Amino acid sequence: MRKIVIGVMGPGSGASETDKKNAYQLGTLIAQEGWVLLTGGRNAGVMDAASRGAKAAKGLTVGILPNSGDRGLSEAVDIAIITGMGSARNNINVLSSDVVIACGMGAGTASEVALALKASKAVILLTSDQQSQLFFNSLSDNNIFLATSPEAAIAFVKETLTNRCPTE
């Protein structure tokens, strides 16, 4: 049986301390569930924090890198997918995830959320940015969920996985 893959997307160098703390906790909780963590793979911000949290909990981590080498790879990534695609790799991130959790918000994260909604993926927003919440909620009323904590995000993931058919 295929493992469940949870994508955690969020800002790199622009991540706040709260974003990084939440991402670390998300990574830990994802690993504790036995799920695979997928991130953008870089050693910055949300990507690195989530990967480190998952590794601390003995989880499996996958990083989808934008460049054509592994420069900038998080030390906590087990499997690095080298794309050489720049930001176009965002589509791989979301299509390879069963559920996407946006932890914080930036331009790259916004593109991943939009691509996930377009692909009818469930998206959980773990951000206090009300403009982002309103905007993405206006794009999809049935695939967007708002979480106030990493624990609430994981509860939404469990509910989503229970109520949906496997991805095609």
mmCIF file of C-alpha atoms in Angstrom, residues 29-100:
data_model
loop_
_atom_site.group_PDB
_atom_site.id
_atom_site.type_symbol
_atom_site.label_atom_id
_atom_site.label_comp_id
_atom_site.label_asym_id
_atom_site.label_seq_id
_atom_site.Cartn_x
_atom_site.Cartn_y
_atom_site.Cartn_z
ATOM 1 C CA LEU A 29 3.379 15.133 14.047
ATOM 2 C CA ILE A 30 3.463 13.942 10.422
ATOM 3 C CA ALA A 31 6.293 11.523 11.237
ATOM 4 C CA GLN A 32 4.490 10.277 14.346
ATOM 5 C CA GLU A 33 1.511 9.367 12.147
ATOM 6 C CA GLY A 34 3.798 7.327 9.884
ATOM 7 C CA TRP A 35 3.208 9.653 6.937
ATOM 8 C CA VAL A 36 5.897 10.900 4.540
ATOM 9 C CA LEU A 37 6.779 14.589 4.700
ATOM 10 C CA LEU A 38 7.269 16.420 1.386
ATOM 11 C CA THR A 39 8.733 19.930 1.251
ATOM 12 C CA GLY A 40 10.620 22.178 -1.138
ATOM 13 C CA GLY A 41 13.757 20.586 0.292
ATOM 14 C CA ARG A 42 15.879 23.649 0.905
ATOM 15 C CA ASN A 43 17.780 24.434 4.111
ATOM 16 C CA ALA A 44 15.712 27.522 4.860
ATOM 17 C CA GLY A 45 12.566 28.503 6.710
ATOM 18 C CA VAL A 46 9.528 26.255 6.781
ATOM 19 C CA MET A 47 11.087 23.627 4.508
ATOM 20 C CA ASP A 48 14.061 23.047 6.777
ATOM 21 C CA ALA A 49 12.094 23.295 10.027
ATOM 22 C CA ALA A 50 9.456 20.771 8.930
ATOM 23 C CA SER A 51 12.136 18.369 7.682
ATOM 24 C CA ARG A 52 14.067 18.669 10.938
ATOM 25 C CA GLY A 53 10.919 18.017 12.980
ATOM 26 C CA ALA A 54 10.129 14.906 10.961
ATOM 27 C CA LYS A 55 13.706 13.612 11.213
ATOM 28 C CA ALA A 56 13.722 14.173 14.996
ATOM 29 C CA ALA A 57 10.654 11.896 15.124
ATOM 30 C CA LYS A 58 12.330 9.287 12.875
ATOM 31 C CA GLY A 59 10.167 10.128 9.859
ATOM 32 C CA LEU A 60 10.844 9.908 6.124
ATOM 33 C CA THR A 61 11.433 13.236 4.346
ATOM 34 C CA VAL A 62 11.337 14.120 0.651
ATOM 35 C CA GLY A 63 12.564 17.425 -0.779
ATOM 36 C CA ILE A 64 11.640 18.657 -4.251
ATOM 37 C CA LEU A 65 14.457 21.042 -5.162
ATOM 38 C CA PRO A 66 14.107 23.853 -7.707
ATOM 39 C CA ASN A 67 17.717 23.808 -8.919
ATOM 40 C CA SER A 68 19.721 21.344 -10.987
ATOM 41 C CA GLY A 69 21.879 20.164 -8.081
ATOM 42 C CA ASP A 70 21.597 19.577 -4.374
ATOM 43 C CA ARG A 71 23.139 22.896 -3.320
ATOM 44 C CA GLY A 72 21.094 24.343 -0.468
ATOM 45 C CA LEU A 73 19.551 20.977 0.451
ATOM 46 C CA SER A 74 18.342 20.606 4.036
ATOM 47 C CA GLU A 75 20.439 18.107 5.992
ATOM 48 C CA ALA A 76 17.144 16.613 7.205
ATOM 49 C CA VAL A 77 15.983 15.526 3.722
ATOM 50 C CA ASP A 78 16.241 11.777 3.060
ATOM 51 C CA ILE A 79 15.209 11.768 -0.588
ATOM 52 C CA ALA A 80 16.104 14.749 -2.752
ATOM 53 C CA ILE A 81 14.312 15.138 -6.070
ATOM 54 C CA ILE A 82 16.426 17.401 -8.284
ATOM 55 C CA THR A 83 14.194 19.137 -10.834
ATOM 56 C CA GLY A 84 16.106 22.031 -12.402
ATOM 57 C CA MET A 85 12.643 23.564 -12.855
ATOM 58 C CA GLY A 86 12.797 26.606 -10.577
ATOM 59 C CA SER A 87 9.370 27.585 -9.289
ATOM 60 C CA ALA A 88 7.704 25.237 -11.777
ATOM 61 C CA ARG A 89 8.615 22.511 -9.285
ATOM 62 C CA ASN A 90 5.724 23.810 -7.154
ATOM 63 C CA ASN A 91 3.339 21.774 -9.298
ATOM 64 C CA ILE A 92 5.305 18.613 -8.498
ATOM 65 C CA ASN A 93 5.107 19.506 -4.789
ATOM 66 C CA VAL A 94 1.332 19.714 -4.751
ATOM 67 C CA LEU A 95 0.526 16.897 -7.171
ATOM 68 C CA SER A 96 2.764 14.525 -5.185
ATOM 69 C CA SER A 97 1.040 15.397 -1.888
ATOM 70 C CA ASP A 98 -2.173 13.815 -0.659
ATOM 71 C CA VAL A 99 -2.866 16.928 1.424
ATOM 72 C CA VAL A 100 -1.071 20.287 1.405
#
